[in-house]
Coordinates of C-alpha atoms in Angstrom, one line a residue:
X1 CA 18.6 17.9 -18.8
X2 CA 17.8 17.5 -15.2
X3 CA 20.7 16.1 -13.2
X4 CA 21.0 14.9 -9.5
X5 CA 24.1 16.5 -8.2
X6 CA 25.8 15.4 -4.9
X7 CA 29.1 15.8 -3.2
X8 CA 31.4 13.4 -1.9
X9 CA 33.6 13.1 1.0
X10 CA 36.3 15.0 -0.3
X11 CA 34.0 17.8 -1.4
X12 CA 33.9 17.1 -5.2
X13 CA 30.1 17.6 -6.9
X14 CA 29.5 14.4 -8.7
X15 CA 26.7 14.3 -11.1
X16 CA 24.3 11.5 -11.9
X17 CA 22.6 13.0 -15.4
X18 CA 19.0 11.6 -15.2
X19 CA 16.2 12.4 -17.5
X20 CA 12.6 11.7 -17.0
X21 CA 12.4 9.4 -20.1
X22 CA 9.1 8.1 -21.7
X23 CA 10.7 4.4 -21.2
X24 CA 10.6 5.1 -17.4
X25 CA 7.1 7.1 -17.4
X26 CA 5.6 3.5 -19.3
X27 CA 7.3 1.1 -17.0
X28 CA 5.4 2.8 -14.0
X29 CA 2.5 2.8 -15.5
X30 CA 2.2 -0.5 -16.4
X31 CA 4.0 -1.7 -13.3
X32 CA 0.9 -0.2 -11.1
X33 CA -1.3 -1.5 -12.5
X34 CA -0.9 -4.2 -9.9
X35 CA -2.2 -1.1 -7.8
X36 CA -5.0 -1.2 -10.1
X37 CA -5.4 -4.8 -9.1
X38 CA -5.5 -4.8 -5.5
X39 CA -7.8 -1.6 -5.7
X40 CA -10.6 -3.1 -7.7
X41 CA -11.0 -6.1 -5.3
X42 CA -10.7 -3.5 -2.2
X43 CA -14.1 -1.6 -3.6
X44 CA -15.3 -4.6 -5.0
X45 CA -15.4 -6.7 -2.0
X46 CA -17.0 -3.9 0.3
X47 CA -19.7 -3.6 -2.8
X48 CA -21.1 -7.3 -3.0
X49 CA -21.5 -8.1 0.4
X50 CA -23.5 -5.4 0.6
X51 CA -25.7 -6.8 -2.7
X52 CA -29.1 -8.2 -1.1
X53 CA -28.3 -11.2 -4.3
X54 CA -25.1 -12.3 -2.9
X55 CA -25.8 -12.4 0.8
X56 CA -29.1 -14.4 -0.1
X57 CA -26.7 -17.1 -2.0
X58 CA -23.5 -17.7 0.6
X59 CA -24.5 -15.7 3.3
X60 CA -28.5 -16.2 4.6
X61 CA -28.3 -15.8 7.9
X62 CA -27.4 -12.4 7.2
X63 CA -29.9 -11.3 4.7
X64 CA -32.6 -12.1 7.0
X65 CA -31.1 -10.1 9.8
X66 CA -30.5 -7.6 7.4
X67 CA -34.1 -7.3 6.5
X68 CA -35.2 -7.6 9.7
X69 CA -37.1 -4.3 11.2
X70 CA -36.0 -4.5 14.7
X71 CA -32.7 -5.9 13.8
X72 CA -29.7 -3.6 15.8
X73 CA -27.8 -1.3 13.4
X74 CA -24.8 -2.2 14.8
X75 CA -25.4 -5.6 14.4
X76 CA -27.2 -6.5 11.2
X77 CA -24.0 -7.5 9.2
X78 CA -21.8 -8.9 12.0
X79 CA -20.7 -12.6 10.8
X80 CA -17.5 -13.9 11.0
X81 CA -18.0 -16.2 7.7
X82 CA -19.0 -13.0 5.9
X83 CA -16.2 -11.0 7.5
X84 CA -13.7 -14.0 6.4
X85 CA -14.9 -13.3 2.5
X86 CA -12.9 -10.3 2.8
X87 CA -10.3 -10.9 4.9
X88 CA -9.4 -14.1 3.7
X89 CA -7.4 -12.8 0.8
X90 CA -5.0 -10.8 3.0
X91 CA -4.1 -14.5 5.0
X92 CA -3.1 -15.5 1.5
X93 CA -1.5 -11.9 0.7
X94 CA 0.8 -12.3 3.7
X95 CA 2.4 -15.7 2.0
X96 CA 2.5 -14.2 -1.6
X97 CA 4.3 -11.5 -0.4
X98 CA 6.9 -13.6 1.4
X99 CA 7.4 -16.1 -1.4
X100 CA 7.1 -13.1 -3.8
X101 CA 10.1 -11.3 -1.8
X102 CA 12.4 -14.6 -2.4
X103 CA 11.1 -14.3 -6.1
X104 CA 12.3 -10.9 -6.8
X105 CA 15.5 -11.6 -5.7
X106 CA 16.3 -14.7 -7.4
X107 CA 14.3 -14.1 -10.3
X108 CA 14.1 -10.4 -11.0
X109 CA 10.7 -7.9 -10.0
X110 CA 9.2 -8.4 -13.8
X111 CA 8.5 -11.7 -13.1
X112 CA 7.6 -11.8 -9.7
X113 CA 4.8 -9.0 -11.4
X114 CA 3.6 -11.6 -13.9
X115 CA 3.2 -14.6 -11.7
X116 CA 0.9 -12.0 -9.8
X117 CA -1.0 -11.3 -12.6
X118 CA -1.9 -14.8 -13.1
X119 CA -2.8 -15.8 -9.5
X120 CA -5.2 -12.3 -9.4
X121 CA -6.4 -13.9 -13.2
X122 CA -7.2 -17.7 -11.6
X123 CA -8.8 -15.6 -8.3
X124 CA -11.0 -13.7 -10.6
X125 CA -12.5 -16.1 -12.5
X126 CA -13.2 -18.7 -9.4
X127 CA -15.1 -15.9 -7.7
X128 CA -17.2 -14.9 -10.7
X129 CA -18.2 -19.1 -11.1
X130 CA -18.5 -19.3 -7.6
X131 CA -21.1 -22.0 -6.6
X132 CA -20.4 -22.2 -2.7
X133 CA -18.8 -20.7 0.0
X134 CA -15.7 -23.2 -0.6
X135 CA -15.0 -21.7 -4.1
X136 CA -15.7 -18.4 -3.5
X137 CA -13.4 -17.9 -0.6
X138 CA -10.4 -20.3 -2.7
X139 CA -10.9 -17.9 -5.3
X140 CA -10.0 -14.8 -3.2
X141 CA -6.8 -16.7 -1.8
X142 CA -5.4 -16.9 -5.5
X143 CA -6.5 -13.1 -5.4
X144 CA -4.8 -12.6 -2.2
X145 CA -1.2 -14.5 -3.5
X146 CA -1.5 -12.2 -6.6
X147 CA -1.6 -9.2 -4.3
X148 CA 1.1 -10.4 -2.3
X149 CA 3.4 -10.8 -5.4
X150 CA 2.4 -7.7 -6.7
X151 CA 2.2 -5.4 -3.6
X152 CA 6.3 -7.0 -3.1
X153 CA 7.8 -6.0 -6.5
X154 CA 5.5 -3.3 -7.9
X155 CA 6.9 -0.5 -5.2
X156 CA 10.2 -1.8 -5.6
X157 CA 10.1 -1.9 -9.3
X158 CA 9.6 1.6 -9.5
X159 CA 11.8 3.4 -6.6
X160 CA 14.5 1.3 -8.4
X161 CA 14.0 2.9 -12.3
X162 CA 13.3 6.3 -11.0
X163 CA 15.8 9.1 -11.3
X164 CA 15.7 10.4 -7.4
X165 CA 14.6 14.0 -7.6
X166 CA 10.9 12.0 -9.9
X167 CA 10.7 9.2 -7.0
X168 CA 8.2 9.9 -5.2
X169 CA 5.9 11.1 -7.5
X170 CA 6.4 8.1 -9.6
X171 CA 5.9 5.6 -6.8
X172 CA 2.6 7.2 -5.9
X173 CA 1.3 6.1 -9.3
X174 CA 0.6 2.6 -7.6
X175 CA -1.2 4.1 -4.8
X176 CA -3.4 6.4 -8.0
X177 CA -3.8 3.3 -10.1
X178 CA -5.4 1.7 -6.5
X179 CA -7.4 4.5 -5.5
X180 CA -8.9 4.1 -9.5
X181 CA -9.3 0.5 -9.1
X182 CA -11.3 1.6 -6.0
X183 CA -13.5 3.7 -8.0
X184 CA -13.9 1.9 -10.9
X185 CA -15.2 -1.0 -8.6
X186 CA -17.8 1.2 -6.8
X187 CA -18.6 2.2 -10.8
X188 CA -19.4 -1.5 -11.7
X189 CA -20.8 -2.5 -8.1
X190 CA -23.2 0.3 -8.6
X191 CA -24.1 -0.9 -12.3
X192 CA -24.6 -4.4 -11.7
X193 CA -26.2 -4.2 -8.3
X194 CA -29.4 -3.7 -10.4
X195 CA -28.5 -7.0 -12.6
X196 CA -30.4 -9.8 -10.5
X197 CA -29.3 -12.8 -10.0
X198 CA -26.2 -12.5 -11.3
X199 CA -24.5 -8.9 -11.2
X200 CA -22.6 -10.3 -8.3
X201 CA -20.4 -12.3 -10.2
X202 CA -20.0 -9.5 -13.2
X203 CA -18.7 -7.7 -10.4
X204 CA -16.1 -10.2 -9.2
X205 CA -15.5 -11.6 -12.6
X206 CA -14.5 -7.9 -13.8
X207 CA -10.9 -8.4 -11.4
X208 CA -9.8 -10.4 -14.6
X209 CA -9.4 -7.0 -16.9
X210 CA -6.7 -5.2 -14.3
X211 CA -4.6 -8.9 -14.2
X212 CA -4.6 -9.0 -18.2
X213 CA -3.1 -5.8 -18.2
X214 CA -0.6 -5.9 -16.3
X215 CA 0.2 -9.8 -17.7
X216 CA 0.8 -8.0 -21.3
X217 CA 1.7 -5.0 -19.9
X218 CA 5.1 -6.6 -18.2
X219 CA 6.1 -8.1 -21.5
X220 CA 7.0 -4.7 -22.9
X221 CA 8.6 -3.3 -19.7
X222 CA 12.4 -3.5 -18.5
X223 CA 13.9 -5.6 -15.5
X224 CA 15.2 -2.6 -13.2
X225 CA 19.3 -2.1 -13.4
X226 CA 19.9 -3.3 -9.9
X227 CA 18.1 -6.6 -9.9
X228 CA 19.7 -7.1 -13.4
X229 CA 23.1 -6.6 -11.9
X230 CA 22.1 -8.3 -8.7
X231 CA 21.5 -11.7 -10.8
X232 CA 25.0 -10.8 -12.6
X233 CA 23.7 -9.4 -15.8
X234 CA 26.1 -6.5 -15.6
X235 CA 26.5 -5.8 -18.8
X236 CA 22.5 -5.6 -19.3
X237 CA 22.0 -3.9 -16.4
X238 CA 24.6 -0.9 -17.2
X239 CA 22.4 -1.1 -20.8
X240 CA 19.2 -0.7 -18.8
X241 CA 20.3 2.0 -16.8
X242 CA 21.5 4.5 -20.0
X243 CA 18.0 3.3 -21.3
X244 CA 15.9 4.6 -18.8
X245 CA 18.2 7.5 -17.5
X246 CA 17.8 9.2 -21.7
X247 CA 21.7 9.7 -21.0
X248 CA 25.2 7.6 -21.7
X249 CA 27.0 9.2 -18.8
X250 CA 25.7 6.6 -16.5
X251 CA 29.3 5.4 -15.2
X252 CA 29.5 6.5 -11.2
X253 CA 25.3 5.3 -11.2
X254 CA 26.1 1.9 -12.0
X255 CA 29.4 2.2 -10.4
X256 CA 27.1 2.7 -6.9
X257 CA 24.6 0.6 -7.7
X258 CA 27.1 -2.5 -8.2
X259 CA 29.1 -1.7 -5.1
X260 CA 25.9 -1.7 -3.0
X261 CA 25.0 -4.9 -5.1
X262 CA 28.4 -6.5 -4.4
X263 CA 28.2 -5.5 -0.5
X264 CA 24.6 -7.2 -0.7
X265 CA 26.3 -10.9 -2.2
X266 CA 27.9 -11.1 1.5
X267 CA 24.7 -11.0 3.2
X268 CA 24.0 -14.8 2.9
X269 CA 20.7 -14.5 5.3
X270 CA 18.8 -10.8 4.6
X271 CA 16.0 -11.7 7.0
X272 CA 18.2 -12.9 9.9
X273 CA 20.2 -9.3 8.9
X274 CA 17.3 -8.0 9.1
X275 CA 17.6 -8.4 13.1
X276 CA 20.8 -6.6 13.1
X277 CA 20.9 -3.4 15.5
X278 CA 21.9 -1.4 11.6
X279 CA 19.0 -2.8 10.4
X280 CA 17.0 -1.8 13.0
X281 CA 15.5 2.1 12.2
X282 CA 14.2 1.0 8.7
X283 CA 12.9 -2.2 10.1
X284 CA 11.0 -0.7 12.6
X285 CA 9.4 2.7 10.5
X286 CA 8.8 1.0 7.4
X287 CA 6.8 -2.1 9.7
X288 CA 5.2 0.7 11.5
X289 CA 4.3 3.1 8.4
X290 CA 2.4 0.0 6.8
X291 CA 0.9 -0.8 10.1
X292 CA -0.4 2.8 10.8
X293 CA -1.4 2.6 7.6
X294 CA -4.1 0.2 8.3
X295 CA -4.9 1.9 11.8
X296 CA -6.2 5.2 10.7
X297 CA -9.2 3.2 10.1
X298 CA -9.3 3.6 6.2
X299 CA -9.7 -0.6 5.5
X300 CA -13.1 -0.1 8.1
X301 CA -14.3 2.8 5.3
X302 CA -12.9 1.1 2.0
X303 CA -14.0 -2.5 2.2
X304 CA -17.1 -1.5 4.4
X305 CA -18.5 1.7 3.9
X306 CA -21.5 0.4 1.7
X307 CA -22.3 -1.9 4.9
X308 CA -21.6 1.5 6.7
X309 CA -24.1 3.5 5.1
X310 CA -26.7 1.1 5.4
X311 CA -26.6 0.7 8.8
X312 CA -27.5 4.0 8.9
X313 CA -30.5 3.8 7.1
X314 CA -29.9 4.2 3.9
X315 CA -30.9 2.0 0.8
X316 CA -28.7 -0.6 -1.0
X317 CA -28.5 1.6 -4.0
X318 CA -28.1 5.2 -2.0
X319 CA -25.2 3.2 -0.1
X320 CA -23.7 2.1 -3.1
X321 CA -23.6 5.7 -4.7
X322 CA -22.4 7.1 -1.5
X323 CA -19.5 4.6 -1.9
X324 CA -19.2 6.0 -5.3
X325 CA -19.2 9.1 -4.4
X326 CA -17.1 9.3 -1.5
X327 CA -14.1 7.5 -3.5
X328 CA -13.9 9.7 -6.2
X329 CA -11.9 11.9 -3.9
X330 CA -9.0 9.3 -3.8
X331 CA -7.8 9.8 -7.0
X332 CA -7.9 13.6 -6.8
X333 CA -6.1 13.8 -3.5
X334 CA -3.5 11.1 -4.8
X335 CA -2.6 13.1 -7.9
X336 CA -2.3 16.0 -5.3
X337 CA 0.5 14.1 -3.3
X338 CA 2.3 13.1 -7.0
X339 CA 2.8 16.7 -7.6
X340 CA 3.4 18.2 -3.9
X341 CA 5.8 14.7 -2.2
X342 CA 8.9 16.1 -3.9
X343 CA 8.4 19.6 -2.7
X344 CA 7.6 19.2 0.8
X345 CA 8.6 15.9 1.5
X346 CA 7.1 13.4 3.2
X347 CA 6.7 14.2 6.9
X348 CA 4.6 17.5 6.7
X349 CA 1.4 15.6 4.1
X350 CA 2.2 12.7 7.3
X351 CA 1.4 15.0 10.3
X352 CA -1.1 17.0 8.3
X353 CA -3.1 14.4 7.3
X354 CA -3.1 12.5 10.6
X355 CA -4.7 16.0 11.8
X356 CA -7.9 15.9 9.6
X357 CA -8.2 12.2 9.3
X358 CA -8.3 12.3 13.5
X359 CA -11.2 15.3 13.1
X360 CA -13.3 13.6 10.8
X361 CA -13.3 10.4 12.5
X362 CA -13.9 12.0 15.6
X363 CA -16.8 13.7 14.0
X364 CA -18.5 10.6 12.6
X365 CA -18.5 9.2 15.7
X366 CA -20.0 11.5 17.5
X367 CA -22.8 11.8 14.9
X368 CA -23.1 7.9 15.4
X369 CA -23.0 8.0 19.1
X370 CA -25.5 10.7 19.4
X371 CA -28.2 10.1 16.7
X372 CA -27.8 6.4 15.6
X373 CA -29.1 3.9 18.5
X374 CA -30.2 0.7 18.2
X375 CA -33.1 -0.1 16.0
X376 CA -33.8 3.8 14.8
X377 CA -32.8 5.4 10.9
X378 CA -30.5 8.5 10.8
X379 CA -32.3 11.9 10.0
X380 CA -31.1 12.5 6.3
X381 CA -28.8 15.4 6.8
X382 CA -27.1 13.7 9.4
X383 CA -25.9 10.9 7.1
X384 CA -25.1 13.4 4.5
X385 CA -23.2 15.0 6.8
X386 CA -21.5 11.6 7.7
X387 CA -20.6 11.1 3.5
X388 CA -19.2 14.5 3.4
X389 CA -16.5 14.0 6.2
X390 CA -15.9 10.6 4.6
X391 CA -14.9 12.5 2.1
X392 CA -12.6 14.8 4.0
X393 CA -11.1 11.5 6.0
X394 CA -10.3 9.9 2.4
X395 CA -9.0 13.2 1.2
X396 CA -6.2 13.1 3.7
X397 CA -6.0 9.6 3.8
X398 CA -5.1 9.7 -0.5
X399 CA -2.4 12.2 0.0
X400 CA -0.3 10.9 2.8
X401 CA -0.7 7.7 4.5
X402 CA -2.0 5.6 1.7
X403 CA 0.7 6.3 -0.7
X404 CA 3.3 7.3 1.6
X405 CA 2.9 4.1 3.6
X406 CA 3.8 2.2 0.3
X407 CA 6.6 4.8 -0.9
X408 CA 8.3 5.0 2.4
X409 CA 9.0 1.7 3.3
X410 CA 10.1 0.6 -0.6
X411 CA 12.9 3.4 -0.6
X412 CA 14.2 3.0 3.0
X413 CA 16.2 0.1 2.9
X414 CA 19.0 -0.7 1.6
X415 CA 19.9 -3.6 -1.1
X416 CA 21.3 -6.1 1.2
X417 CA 17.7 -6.4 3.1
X418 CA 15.8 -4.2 0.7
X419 CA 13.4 -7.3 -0.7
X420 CA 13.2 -8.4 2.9
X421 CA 13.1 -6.0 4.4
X422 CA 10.2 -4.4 2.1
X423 CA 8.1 -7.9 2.4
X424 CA 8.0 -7.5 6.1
X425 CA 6.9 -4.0 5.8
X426 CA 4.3 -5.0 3.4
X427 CA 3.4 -8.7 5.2
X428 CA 2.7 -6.1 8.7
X429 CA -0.1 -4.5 6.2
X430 CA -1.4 -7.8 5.2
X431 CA -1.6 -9.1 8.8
X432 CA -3.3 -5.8 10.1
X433 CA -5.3 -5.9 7.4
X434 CA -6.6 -9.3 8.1
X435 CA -7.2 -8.5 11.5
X436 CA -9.1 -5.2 11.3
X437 CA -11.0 -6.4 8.0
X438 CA -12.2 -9.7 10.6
X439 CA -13.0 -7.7 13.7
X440 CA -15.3 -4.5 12.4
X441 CA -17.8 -5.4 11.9
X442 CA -17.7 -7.3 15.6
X443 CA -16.2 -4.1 16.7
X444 CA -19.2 -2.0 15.5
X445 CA -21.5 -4.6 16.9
X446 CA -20.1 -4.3 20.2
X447 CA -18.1 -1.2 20.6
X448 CA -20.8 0.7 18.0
X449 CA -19.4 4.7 18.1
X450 CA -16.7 4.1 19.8
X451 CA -14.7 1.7 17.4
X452 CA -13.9 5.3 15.2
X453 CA -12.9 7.3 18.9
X454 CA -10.4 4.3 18.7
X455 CA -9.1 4.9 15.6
X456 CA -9.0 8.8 16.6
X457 CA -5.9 7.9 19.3
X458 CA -4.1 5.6 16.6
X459 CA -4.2 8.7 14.8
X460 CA -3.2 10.9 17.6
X461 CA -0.3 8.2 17.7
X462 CA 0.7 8.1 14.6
X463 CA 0.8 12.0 14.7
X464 CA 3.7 12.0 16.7
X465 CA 5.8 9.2 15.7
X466 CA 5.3 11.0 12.0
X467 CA 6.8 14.3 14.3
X468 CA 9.8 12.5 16.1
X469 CA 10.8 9.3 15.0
X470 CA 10.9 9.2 11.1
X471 CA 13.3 11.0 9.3
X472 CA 12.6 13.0 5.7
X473 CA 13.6 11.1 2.6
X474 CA 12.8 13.4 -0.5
X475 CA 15.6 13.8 -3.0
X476 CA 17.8 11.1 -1.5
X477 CA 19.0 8.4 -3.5
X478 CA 18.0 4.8 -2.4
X479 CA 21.3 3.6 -2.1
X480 CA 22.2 6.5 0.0
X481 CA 20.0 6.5 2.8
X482 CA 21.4 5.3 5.6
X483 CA 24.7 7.8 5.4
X484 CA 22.7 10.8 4.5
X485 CA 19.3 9.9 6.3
X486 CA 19.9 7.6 9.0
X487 CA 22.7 8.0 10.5
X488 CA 21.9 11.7 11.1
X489 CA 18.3 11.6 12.7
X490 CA 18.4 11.9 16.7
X491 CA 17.3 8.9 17.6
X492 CA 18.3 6.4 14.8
X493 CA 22.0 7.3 14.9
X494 CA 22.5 5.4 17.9
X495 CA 22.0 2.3 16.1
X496 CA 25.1 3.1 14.0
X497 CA 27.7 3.5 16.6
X498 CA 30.6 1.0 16.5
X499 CA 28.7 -0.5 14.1
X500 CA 30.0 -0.1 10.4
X501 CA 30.4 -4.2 9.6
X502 CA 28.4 -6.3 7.8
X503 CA 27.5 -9.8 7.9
X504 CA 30.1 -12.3 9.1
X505 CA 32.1 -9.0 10.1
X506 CA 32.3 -8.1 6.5
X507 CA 33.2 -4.3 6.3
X508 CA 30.5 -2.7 4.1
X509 CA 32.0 0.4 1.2
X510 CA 31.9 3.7 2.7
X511 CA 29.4 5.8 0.5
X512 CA 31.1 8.4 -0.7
X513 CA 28.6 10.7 -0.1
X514 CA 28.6 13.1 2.2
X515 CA 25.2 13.8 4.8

């Protein structure tokens, strides 16, 4: 039976038994499939606005300028209506996730999942009867509230059932179950691209089929043990927790997790605490992770590398199995990190990563800036040389900054601001997501080459702050992180010192746990 053993102040080993149970493996599963949710419209989106059938219906202007033969490359798909079809959702995501972050505390994470499920089910089937801009772009705010609900309690949801040696492995099943959804969009968009008139809205309809699994999926799963006892269903919550640890020997678990839950009932305001200098080090990495996240440029390749490839000459079909292609590395490199994130931790796949991500962009812009001009097509081999270090760029993209930036941030804080101080993290994705998913294809048009040579010194950037500034969180329990994590790193300790109260001067328990 695999057990976490830690020591205490005094020196005593304490064991908290753990086994990876089937009732835990199920719960995650199900759980992300909200990943599988906000992946599907990710490749879906990038897929129909590059469909010759839908830009014809909402958006004409650029169909003919698409078609045009001396139209600029750069240029052919800049439109800010078509660039708020995508980004729209992530305005309503940034909402959801707030409301969603009240909702899991008051209500529990189960149901904050299911109200998701039936916003991203409402979404789904406005966009595939979409008869006008207006309904089409209403039905990818009920898409973007489901995301925000989901992409709030999903994360959680799982850091808090997992034993802590399995976390991060487990965690990174939502970022797997996105990088599927992903694919299995570019499957479909591929598919129905040849179904004129209407593959278009088989393509957007099809978001229905992740949303009713995860609606029936949550009835069969369990309400985590903290946010049972946090609502004051102890006596549930200690039966939850011997359910999904396989064990009975559960006492000092629950015992920790119901201090840290009690310490939490004095925080009256978690987002004011939130501005606390204590709060400060997982306020500002797990805000930063998510933003970085967005800055290596991976939202400029997912939702638009179909409009990426035909800019460079290549049919609506090629593009679209190019998409195809390129995404089916996601998955791989994402079941790479499940089985490598507990071994070497976190930083090292960060600062790896951030390495070849920043060479491969650098690369494709150089191809750009050298043989893609204004009005000309790309030699062949040059664009299939641009597809193949797409594929490199989402390779290290899959196993470190795309699940990473969603594991990080939902294990960092803790439970006194952990629901706020998660929906911050995850509203700074929304918002940057917004914003680079409404200015690239601007960008491109006016920057051209040298929009990916700025997301090469982000990288650069992020690089360093992945070197210097956040600590290493593998095999630390989540209600032990700021003894044993923050409050040793160089730099974040200062925020500690003198500084050991809570809200309203409230002294918070002393872990006893030793660093």
């Amino acid at each position: 039976m695999p057990e976490l053993t830690l020591v205490d102040g005094s020196g005593v080993r304490r064991d908290f038994p753990a086994k990876l149970t089937w009732q835990v493996i199920v719960c995650t599963v199900i759980a992300a499939c909200g990943g599988l949710m906000f992946g599907y419209d990710i490749g879906i989106s990038g897929g129909v606005t590059g469909m010759d059938m839908f830009l014809e219906k909402f958006f004409p202007e650029v169909y003919v300028r698409k078609h045009q033969a001396k139209a600029n490359n750069y240029c052919k798909f800049s439109s800010q209506l078509l660039q708020l079809f995508t980004s729209s959702l992530y305005l309503a995501a940034i909402v959801g996730c707030f409301i969603g972050s009240i909702c899991c505390k008051k209500r529990g994470r189960k149901p904050t999942m299911q109200i998701a499920s039936v916003f991203f089910l409402v979404g789904a089937i406005l966009n595939a009867a979409a008869l006008n801009i207006g309904m089409l772009i209403a039905g990818r705010l009920c898409l973007g509230a489901g995301i925000g609900f989901g992409n709030q309690a999903v994360p959680l949801f799982i850091s808090e059932i997992a034993p802590a040696r399995y976390r991060g492995g487990l965690n990174l099943c939502f970022q797997l179950l996105i990088t599927i959804g992903i694919l299995t969009a570019n499957v479909v968009n591929y598919a129905t691209s040849k179904l004129h008139p209407y593959g278009w809205r088989i393509s957007l309809g099809g978001a229905a089929c992740p949303a009713l699994l995860l609606l029936l999926g949550s009835v069969m799963i369990v309400e985590t043990p903290t946010s049972l006892i946090e609502r004051g269903k102890n006596e549930e919550g200690l039966h939850t927790l011997k359910k999904i640890r396989g064990v009975d020997n559960v006492d000092k678990e629950y015992e920790e997790i119901s201090q840290a839950v009690e310490f939490s009932r004095q925080i009256r305001h978690p987002f004011k605490n939130l501005w606390k200098r204590s709060s400060r080090p997982q306020l500002v990495c797990g805000a930063l992770i998510q933003i970085f996240q967005q800055f290596t440029g991976i939202s400029v390749v997912m939702l638009y590398a179909p409009v990426l490839f035909q800019t460079m000459g290549l049919g609506e079909n090629a593009s679209l199995m190019s998409a195809l292609m390129t995404n089916t590395v996601k998955p791989i490199g994402t079941l790479f990190a499940i089985f490598v994130v507990d071994r070497f931790g976190r930083r090292a796949l960060l600062i790896e990563a951030a390495i070849q991500m920043f060479i491969s962009l650098g690369a494709i812009g150089v191809i750009l800036a050298v043989h893609l001009h204004s009005t000309n097509v790309v030699e062949k081999h040059y664009a299939v040389l641009v597809i193949v270090l797409v594929c490199v760029f989402l390779a290290g993209f899959a196993w470190s900054w795309g699940p990473l930036g969603w594991l990080i941030p939902s294990e960092i804080f803790p439970i006194e601001t952990r629901s706020a101080g998660f929906s911050v993290a995850v509203i700074m994705n929304f918002v940057f997501t917004f914003l680079v998913a409404q200015t690239f294809l601007t960008m491109l048009c006016h920057l051209r080459a040298g929009t990916f040579f700025l997301y090469c010194a982000m990288l650069a950037v992020m690089c360093l702050f992945a070197k210097y500034f956040l600590p290493e969180t593998k095999g630390v329990p989540i209600d032990e992180m700021v003894e044993r994590v923050w409050k040793q790193h160089w730099f974040w300790k200062r925020c500690y010192k003198d500084h050991d109260t809570g809200e309203g001067g409230l002294d918070k328990p002393k872990d006893n746990t030793i660093a």
